[in-house]
Coordinates of C-alpha atoms and ligand atoms in Angstrom, one line a residue:
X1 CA 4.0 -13.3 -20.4
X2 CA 5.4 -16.7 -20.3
X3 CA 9.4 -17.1 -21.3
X4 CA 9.3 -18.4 -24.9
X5 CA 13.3 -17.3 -26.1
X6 CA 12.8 -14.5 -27.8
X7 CA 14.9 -11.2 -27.0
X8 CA 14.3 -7.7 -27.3
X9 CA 16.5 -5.2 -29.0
X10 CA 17.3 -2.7 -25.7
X11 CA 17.8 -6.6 -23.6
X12 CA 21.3 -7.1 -21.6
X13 CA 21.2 -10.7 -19.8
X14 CA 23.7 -9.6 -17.4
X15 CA 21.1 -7.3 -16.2
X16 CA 18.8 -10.0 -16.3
X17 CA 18.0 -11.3 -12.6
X18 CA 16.7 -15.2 -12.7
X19 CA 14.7 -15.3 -9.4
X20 CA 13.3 -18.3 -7.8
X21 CA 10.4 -19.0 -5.4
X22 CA 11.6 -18.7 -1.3
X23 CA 10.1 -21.9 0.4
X24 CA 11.5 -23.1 3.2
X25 CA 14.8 -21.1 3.5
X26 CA 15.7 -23.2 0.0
X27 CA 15.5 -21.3 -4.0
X28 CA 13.1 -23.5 -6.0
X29 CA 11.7 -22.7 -9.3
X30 CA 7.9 -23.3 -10.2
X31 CA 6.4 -27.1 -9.4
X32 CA 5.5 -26.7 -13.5
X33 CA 8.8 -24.8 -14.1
X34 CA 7.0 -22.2 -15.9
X35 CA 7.9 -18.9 -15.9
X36 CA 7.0 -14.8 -16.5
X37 CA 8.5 -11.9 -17.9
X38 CA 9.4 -8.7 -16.0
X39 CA 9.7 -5.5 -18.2
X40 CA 10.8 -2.1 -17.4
X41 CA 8.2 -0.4 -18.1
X42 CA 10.9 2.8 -19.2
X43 CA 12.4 1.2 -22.0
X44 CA 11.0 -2.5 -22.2
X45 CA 14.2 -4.0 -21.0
X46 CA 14.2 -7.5 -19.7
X47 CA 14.3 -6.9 -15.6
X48 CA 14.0 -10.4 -14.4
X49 CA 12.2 -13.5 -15.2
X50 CA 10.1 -14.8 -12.5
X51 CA 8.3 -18.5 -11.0
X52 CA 4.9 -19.1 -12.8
X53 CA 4.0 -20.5 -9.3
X54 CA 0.5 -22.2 -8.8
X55 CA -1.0 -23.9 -6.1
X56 CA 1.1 -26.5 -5.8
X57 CA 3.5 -23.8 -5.0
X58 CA 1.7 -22.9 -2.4
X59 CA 0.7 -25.9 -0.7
X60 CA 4.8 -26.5 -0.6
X61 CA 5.1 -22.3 1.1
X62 CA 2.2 -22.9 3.3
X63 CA 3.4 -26.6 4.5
X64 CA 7.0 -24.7 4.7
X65 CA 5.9 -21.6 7.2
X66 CA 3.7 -23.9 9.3
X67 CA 7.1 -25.5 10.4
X68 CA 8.3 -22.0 10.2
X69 CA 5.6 -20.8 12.8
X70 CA 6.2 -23.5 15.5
X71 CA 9.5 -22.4 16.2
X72 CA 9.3 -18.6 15.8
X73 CA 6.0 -18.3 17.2
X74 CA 7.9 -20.1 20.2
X75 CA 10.5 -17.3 20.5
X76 CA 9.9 -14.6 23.0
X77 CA 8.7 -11.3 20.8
X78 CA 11.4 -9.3 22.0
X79 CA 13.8 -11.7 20.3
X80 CA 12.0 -11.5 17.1
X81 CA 12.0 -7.7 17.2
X82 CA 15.7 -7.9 17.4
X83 CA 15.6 -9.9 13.7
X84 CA 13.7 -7.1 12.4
X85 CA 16.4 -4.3 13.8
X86 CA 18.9 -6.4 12.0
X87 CA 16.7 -6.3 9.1
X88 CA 16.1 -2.5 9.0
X89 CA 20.2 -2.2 9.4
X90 CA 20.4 -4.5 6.2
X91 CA 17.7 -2.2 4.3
X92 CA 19.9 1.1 5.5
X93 CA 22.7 -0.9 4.2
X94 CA 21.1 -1.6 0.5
X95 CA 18.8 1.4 0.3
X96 CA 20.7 2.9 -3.1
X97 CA 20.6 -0.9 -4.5
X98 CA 16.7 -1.3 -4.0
X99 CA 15.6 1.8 -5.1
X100 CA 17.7 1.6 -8.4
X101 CA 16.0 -1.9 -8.8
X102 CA 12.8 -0.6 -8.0
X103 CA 13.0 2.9 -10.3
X104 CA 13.8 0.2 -13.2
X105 CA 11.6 -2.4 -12.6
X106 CA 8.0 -0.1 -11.7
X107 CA 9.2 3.2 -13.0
X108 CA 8.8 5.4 -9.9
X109 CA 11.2 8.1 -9.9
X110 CA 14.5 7.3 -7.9
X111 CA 13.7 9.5 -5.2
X112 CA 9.9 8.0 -4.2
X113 CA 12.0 4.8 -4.5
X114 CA 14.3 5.7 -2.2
X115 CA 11.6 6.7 0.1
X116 CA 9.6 3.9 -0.6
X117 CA 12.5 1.7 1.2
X118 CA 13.4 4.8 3.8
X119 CA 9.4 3.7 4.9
X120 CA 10.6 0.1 5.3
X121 CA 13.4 1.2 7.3
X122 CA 11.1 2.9 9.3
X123 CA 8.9 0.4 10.0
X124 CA 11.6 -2.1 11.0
X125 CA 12.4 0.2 14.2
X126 CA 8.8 0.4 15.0
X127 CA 7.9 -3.2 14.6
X128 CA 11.9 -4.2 16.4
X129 CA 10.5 -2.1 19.6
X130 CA 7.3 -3.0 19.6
X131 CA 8.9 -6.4 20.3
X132 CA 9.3 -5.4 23.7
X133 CA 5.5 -3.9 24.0
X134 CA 2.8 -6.0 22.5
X135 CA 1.0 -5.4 25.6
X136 CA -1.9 -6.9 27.2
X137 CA -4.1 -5.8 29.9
X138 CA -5.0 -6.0 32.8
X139 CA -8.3 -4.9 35.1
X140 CA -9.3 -5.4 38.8
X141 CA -11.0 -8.8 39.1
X142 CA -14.7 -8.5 40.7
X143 CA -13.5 -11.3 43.3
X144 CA -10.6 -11.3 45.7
X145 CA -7.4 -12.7 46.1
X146 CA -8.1 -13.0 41.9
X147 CA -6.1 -11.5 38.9
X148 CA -7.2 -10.9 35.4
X149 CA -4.7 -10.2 32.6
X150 CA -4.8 -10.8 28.7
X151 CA -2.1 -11.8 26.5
X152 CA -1.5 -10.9 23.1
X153 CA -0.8 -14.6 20.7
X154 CA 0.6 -15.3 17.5
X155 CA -2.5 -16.4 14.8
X156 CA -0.8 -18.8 12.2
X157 CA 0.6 -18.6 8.9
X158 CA -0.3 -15.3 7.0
X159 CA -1.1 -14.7 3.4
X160 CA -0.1 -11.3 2.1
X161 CA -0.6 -10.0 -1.2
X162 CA 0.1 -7.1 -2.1
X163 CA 0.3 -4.2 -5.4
X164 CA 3.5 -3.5 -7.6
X165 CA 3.3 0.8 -6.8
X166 CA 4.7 0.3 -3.1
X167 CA 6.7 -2.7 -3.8
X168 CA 8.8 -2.3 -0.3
X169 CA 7.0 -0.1 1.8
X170 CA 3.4 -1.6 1.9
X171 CA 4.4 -5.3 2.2
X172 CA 6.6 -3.9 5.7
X173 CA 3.8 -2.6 6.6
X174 CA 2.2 -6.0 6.8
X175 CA 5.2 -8.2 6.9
X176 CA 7.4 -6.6 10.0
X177 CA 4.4 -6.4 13.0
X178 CA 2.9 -10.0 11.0
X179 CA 6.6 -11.3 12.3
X180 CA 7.0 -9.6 15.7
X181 CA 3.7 -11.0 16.6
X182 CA 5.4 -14.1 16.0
X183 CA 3.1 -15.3 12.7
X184 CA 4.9 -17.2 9.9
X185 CA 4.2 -15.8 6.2
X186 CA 3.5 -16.9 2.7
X187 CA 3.8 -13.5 0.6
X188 CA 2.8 -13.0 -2.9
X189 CA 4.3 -10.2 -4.4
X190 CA 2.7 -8.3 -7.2
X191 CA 3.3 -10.0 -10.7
X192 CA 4.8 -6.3 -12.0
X193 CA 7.7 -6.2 -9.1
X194 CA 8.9 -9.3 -8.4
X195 CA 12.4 -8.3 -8.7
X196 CA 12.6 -5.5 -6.0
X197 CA 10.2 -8.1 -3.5
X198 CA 13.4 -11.0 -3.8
X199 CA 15.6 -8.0 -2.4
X200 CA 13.3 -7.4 0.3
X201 CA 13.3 -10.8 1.0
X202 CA 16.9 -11.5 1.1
X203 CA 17.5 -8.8 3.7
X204 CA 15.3 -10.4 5.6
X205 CA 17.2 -13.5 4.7
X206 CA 20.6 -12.1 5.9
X207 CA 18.8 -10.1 8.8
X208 CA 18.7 -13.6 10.7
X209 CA 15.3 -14.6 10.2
X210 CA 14.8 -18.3 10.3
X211 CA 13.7 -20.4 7.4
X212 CA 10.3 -21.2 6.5
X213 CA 9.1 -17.6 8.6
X214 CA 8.9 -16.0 5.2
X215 CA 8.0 -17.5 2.7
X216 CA 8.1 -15.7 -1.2
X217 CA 5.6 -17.0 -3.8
X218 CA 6.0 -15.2 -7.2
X219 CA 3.0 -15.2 -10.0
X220 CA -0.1 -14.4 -11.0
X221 CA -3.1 -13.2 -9.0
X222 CA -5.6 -16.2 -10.4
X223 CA -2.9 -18.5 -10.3
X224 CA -1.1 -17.9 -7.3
X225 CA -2.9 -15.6 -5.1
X226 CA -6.3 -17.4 -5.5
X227 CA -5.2 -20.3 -4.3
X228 CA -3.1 -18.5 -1.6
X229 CA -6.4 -17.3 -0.2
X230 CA -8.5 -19.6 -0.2
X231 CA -5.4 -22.4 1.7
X232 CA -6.9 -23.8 4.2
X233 CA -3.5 -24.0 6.2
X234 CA -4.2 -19.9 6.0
X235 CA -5.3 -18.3 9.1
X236 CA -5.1 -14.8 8.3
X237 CA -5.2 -12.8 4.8
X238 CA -3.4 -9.1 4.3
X239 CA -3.8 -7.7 1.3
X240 CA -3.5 -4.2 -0.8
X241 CA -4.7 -3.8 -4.2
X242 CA -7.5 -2.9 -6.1
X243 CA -11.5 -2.5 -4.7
X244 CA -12.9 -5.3 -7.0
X245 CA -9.8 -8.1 -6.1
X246 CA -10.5 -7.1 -2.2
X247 CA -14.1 -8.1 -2.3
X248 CA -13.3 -11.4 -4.0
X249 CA -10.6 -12.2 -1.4
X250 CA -12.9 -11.6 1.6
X251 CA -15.5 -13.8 0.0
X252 CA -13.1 -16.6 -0.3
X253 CA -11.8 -16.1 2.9
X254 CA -15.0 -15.7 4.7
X255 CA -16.0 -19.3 3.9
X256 CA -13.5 -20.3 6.1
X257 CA -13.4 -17.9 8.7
X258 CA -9.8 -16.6 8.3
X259 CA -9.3 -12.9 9.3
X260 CA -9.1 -10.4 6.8
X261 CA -7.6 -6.9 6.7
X262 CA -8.0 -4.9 3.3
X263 CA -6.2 -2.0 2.1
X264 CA -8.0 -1.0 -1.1
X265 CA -8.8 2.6 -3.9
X266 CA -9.1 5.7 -3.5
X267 CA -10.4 9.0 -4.9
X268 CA -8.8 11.6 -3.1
X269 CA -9.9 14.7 -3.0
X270 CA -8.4 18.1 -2.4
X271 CA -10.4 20.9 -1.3
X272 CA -9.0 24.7 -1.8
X273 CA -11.2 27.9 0.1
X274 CA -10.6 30.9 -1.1
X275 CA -8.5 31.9 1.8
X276 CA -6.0 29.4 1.1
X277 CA -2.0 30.0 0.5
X278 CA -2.3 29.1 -3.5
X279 CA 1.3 28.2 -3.8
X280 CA 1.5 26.1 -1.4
X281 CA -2.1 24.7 -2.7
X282 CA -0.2 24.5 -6.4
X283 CA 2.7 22.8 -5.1
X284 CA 0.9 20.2 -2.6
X285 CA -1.6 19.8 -5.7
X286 CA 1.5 18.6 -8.3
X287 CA 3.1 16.7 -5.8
X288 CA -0.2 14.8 -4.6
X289 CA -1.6 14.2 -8.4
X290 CA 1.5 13.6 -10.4
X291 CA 3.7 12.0 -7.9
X292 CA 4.7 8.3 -8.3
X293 CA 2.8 9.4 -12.3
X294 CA -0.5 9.2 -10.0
X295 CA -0.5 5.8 -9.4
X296 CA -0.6 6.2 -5.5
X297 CA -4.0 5.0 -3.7
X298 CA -3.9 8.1 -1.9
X299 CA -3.4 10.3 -5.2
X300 CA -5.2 13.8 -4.9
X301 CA -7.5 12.8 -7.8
X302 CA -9.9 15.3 -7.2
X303 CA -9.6 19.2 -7.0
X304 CA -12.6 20.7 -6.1
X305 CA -12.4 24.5 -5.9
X306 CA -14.2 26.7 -3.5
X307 CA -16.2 29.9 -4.9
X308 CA -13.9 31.8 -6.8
X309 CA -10.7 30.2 -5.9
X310 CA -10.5 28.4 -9.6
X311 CA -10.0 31.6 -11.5
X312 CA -6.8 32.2 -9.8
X313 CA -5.7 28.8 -8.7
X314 CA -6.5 26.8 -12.2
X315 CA -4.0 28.8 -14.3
X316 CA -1.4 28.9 -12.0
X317 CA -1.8 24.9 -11.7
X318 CA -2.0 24.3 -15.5
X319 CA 1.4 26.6 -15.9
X320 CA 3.3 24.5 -13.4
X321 CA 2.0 21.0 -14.9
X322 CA 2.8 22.1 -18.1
X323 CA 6.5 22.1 -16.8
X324 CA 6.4 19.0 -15.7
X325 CA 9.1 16.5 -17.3
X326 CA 8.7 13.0 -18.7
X327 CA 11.1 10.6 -18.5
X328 CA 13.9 8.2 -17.1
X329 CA 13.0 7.5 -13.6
X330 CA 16.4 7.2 -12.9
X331 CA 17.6 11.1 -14.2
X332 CA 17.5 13.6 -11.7
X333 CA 15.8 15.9 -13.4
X334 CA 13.0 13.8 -14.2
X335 CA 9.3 14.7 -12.4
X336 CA 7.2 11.7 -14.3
X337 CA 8.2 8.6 -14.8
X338 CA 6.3 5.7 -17.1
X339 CA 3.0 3.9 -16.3
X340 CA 3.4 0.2 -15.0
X341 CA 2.3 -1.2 -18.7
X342 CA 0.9 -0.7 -22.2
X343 CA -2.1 -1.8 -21.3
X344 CA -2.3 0.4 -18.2
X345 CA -1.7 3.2 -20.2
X346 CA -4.4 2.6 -22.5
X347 CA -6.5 1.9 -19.8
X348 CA -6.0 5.3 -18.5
X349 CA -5.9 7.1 -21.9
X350 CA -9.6 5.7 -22.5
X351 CA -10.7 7.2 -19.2
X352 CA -9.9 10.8 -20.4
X353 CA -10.7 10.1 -23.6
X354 CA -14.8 9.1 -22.6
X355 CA -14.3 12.1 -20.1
X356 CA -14.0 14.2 -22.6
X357 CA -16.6 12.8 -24.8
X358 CA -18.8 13.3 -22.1
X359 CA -18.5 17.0 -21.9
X360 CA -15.1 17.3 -19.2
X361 CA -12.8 20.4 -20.5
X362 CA -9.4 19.2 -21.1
X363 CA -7.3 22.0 -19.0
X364 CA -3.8 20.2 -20.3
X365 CA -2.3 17.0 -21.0
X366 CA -4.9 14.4 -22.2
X367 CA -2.4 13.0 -25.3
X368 CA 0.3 10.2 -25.6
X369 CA 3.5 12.1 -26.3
X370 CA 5.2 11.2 -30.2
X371 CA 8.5 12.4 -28.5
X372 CA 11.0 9.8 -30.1
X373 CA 12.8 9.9 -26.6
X374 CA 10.2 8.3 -24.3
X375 CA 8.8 6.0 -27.4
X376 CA 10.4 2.8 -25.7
X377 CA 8.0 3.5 -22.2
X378 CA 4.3 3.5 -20.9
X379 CA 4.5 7.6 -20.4
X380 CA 1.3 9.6 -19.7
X381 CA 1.5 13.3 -19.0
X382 CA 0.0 15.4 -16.5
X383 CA -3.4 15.7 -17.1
X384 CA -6.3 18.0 -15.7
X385 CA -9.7 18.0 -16.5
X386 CA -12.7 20.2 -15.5
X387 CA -16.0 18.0 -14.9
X388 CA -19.1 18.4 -13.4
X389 CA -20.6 16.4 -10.3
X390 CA -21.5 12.5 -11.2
X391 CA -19.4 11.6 -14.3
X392 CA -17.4 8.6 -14.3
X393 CA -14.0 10.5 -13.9
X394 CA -15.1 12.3 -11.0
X395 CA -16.4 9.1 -9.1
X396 CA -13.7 6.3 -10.3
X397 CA -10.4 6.1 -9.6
X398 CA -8.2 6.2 -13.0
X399 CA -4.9 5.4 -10.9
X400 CA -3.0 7.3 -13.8
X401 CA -1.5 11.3 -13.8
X402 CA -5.2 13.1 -14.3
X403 CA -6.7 15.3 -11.8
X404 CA -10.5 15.9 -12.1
X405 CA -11.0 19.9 -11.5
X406 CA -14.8 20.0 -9.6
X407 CA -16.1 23.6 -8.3
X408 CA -18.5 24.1 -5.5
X409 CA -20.3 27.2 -3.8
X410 CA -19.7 26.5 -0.1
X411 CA -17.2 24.6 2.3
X412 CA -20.2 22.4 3.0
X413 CA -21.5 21.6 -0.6
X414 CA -17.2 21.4 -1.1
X415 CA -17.4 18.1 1.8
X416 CA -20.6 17.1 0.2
X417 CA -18.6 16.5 -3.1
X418 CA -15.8 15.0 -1.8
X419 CA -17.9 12.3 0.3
X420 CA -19.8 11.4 -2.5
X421 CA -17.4 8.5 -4.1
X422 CA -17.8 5.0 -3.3
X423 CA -13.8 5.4 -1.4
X424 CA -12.7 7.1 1.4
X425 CA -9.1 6.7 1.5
X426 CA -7.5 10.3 2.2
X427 CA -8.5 13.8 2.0
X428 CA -6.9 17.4 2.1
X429 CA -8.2 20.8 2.7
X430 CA -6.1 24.1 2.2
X431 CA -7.4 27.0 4.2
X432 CA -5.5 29.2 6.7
X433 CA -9.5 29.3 8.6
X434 CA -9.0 27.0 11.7
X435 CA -12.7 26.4 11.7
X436 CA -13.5 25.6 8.4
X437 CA -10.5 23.0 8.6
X438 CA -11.5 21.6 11.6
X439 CA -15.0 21.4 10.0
X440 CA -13.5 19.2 7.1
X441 CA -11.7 17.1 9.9
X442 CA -15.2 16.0 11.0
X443 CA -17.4 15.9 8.0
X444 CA -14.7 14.1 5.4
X445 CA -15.6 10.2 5.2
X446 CA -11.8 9.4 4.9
X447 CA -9.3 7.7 7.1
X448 CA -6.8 10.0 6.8
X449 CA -7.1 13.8 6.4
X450 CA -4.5 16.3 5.6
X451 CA -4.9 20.2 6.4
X452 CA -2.0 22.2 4.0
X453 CA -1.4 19.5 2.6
X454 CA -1.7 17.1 -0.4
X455 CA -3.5 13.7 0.1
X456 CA -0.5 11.6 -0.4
X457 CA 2.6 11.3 2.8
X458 CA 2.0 8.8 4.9
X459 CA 3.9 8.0 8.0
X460 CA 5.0 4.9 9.0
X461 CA 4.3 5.3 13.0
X462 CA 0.4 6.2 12.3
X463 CA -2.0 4.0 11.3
X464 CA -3.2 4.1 7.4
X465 CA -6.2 2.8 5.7
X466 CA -9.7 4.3 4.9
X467 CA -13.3 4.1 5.5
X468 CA -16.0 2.6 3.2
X469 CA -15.1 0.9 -0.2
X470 CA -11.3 1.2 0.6
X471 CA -11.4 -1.3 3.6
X472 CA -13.1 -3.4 6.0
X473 CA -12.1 -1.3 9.2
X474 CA -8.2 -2.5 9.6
X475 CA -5.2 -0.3 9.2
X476 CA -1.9 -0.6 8.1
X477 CA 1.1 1.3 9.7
X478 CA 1.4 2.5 13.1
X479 CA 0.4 0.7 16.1
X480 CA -2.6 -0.7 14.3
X481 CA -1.9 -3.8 12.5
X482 CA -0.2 -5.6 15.7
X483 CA -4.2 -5.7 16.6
X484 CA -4.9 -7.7 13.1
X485 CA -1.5 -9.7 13.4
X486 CA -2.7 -11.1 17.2
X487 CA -5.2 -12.2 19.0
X488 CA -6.1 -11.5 22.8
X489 CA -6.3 -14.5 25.5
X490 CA -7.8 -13.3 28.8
X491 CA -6.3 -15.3 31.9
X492 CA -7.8 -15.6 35.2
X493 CA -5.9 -16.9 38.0
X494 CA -7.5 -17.5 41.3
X495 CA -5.2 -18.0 43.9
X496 CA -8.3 -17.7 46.5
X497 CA -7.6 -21.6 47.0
X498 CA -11.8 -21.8 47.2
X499 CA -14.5 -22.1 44.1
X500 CA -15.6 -18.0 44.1
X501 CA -18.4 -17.7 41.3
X502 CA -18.1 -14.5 39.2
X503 CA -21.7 -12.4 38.8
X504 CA -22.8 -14.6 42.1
X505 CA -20.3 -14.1 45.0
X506 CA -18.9 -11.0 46.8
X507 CA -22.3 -8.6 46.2
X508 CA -23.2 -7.1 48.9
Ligands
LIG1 P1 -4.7 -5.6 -8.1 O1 -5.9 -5.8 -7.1 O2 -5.0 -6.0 -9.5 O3 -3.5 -6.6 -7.6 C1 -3.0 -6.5 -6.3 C2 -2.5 -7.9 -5.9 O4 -3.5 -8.8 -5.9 C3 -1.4 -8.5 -6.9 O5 -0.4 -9.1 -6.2 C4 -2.3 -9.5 -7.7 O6 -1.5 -10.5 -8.3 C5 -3.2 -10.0 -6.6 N1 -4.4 -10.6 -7.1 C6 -5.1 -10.3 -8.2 N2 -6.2 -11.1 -8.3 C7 -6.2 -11.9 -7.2 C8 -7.1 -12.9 -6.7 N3 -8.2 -13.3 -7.4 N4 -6.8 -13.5 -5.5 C9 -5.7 -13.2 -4.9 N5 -4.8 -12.2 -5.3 C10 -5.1 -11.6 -6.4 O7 -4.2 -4.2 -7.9 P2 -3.2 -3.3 -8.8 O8 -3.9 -2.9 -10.0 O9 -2.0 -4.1 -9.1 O10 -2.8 -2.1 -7.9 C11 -3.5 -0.9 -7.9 C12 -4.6 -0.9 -6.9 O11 -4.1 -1.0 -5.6 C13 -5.3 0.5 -6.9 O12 -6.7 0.3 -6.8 C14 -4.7 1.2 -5.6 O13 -5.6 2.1 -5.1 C15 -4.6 0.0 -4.7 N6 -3.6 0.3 -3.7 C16 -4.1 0.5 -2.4 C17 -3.3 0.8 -1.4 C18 -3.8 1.1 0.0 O14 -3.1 1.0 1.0 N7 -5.1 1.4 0.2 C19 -1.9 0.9 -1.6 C20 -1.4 0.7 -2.9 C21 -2.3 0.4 -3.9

């Protein structure tokens, strides 16, 4: 929504954060000096108006971090890992300020926010020590007086582009081991959260880190992001978001060779055997479907219940979701808070809506509340629906509060369910059967899989990402993404002082 005067009634300007583009250590507005809205999507208050950045916007960011990447690709990596210790010390510092940003500006309940930046912090140590690892190799050389090594080099200037439902922790997953390995970056934050990206971005700012390294281009996926991508002063591309934008990205990038890690849906599913501890089942199950209102990729989207686990399980679930409070992301008593937008909400309304039409048994939830208390605000309640095998709500993922209920016979026709979605993000069984966990840990297409445990918790010090649809074989987190964020160089040195000719000389 482009800035055209008008007010709303709930509107407080001193609230009202002006931001401006990050290029080149310098604040600049748009080239066009257009700009967008950013609405709480609690109460519709004014958050922040943002850049309307295009690509001349980004031919000024990518010009900016290739003179940012000559001299910080220059300085040794332990060096740089020292910025990013200094960073995670200014993100301890501001935790309470971030998340209060973020809870208004996305909605996620004030503690997930406050995790959301604890994960940053995280991050920062790992990527600050890894600084002093980075390693290379090295292997016995087939001739003598001959050593072989590899070394671990910056790529270029990075484009990342990320989603508005992790607006701190997912781009320092990228971000932080993107900088130790001594890249520059152009980031294009999602259009929902600019606000809450600026902060990250300034304590990176204050944590040292030279201008030009990072580089902060707000706007629109078509307008800015396209033409982010498809830069030919790009080397590599990181990006989370949504299946369909993914494939389109590593299109554009693969006509010029860049390298491309993708982060992407999900449609998590939980199993439950018989034999499992149904509290904890119920309580992982809330936590995994209506944390963050369900709008996590690793959501626990699907329940699918073992023989005749449902009878007891189900009504147990359905009690406890009932329970469940909407509301002000910011009140402590709150357990939901809003959808991103209007148009979100609808989107996700219209799901349940042909779900239902198509035979799925509402269980609870399923209708926009006409409280006059959460009127203002894109709320959606809990929602669980029983389906069979193959509908549209058991395959797709609705990125919303609803949990699809599926039931199957066996552990094995259980795994057959779950691995038949086009994703294969993360996955949870709950047993107290070793074997049949173990037997899940196998069989489950996913990249992550959790045993007791819902679908969603990610650590920061292990890799995350997921197999089929939701990627193309990278990972975020962990040790992982310092492979993405390199690349190897294998040195020989000969100090034989005579030509020795590999595969020819010293065979017996
Ligand atoms: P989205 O794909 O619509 O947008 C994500 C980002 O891509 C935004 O910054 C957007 O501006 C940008 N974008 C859109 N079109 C683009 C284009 N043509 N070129 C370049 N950039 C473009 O995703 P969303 O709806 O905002 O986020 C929700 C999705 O993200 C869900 O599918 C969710 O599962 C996924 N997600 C995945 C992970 C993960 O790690 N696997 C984490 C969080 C969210």
């Amino acid at each position: 929504m482009m800035v055209d005067g008008t007010r709303g009634p709930a509107e407080n300007d001193a609230m009202t954060l002006q931001l401006l583009n990050r290029i080149g250590g310098a604040r600049v507005a748009s080239v066009t000096g257009g700009s967008f809205e950013v609405r709480s999507p609690t109460d519709n208050s004014l958050v922040a108006t943002a850049p309307a950045s295009s690509a001349a916007d980004i031919d000024r960011a990518v010009a900016a971090a290739k003179d940012g990447f000559a001299l910080w690709s220059r300085m040794p990596a332990p060096a740089r890992g020292e910025v990013l210790l200094r960073a995670g010390r200014v993100l301890e510092q501001r935790k309470e300020e971030i998340a209060l940003l973020m809870a208004r500006e996305m909605g996620k309940r004030l503690e997930e926010a406050r995790g959301d930046v604890q994960e940053a912090i995280d991050t920062a140590w790992y990527a600050a020590t890894e600084g002093r690892r980075l390693f290379g190799r090295t292997a016995p050389s087939e001739l003598s007086s001959k050593l072989g090594f590899t070394v671990r080099r910056p790529v270029g200037v990075a484009a990342i582009i990320t989603a508005w439902n992790f607006p701190v922790a997912v781009p320092s997953w990228k971000i932080f081991p993107a900088l130790v390995c001594g890249n520059a970056v152009v980031w294009k934050p999602a259009e929902e959260a600019p606000a809450v990206a600026d902060l990250f971005a300034a304590a990176l700012a204050e944590a040292g880190l030279p201008p030009g390294v990072l580089n902060v281009v707000y706007g629109d996926g078509e307008s800015a992001g396209a033409p982010l991508v498809a830069h030919p002063g790009i080397s590599l591309v990181s990006f989370t978001g949504s299946s369909p934008v993914g494939r389109r990205i590593a299109e554009v990038a693969g006509r010029t060779l860049k390298h491309v890690s993708l982060e992407l849906g999900g449609k998590n599913p939980v199993i439950v055997l018989p034999d499992a501890d149904l509290d904890l089942a119920v309580d992982g199950l809330l936590w995994g479907a209506f944390g963050t209102a369900g709008q996590r990729c690793t959501a626990s989207s699907r329940l699918i219940a073992v023989g005749d686990v449902a009878a007891k399980l189900l009504p147990r679930l359905i009690a406890r979701a009932l329970e469940l409070r909407l509301g002000d992301p910011l009140h402590p008593a709150t357990d939901l808070g809003p959808l991103i937008s209007e148009q979100h909400r609808e989107r996700v309304h219209a799901r349940v809506q042909d779900a239902i039409r198509g035979g799925a048994r509402l269980l609870c939830g399923g209708e926009i509340s006409r409280d006059p208390r959460l009127a203002a605000g894109w709320f959606y309640p809990p929602t669980i629906l029983e389906t069979a095998r193959g509908t549209p709500i058991a395959l797709e993922e609705v990125f919303g509060p609803v949990l699809t209920v599926l039931r199957a016979d066996s552990l094995e026709e259980a795994i057959d369910i779950a691995n038949e979605v086009e994703f294969g993000l993360s996955s949870s069984i709950y047993t107290r059967d070793v074997s049949a966990a173990m037997r899940a840990v196998e069989r489950i297409d996913a990249g992550i899989t959790y045993v007791n445990a819902p679908t969603i918790g990610a650590e920061a010090h292990f890799p995350f990402g997921g197999v089929k649809q939701t990627g193309n074989g990278h990972r975020d987190g962990g040790w992982a993404p310092y492979e993405f964020f390199s690349e190897v160089k294998t040195v020989y040195i000969d100090y034989s002082g005579r030509l020795q000719r590999a595969q020819i000389d010293n065979r017996l």
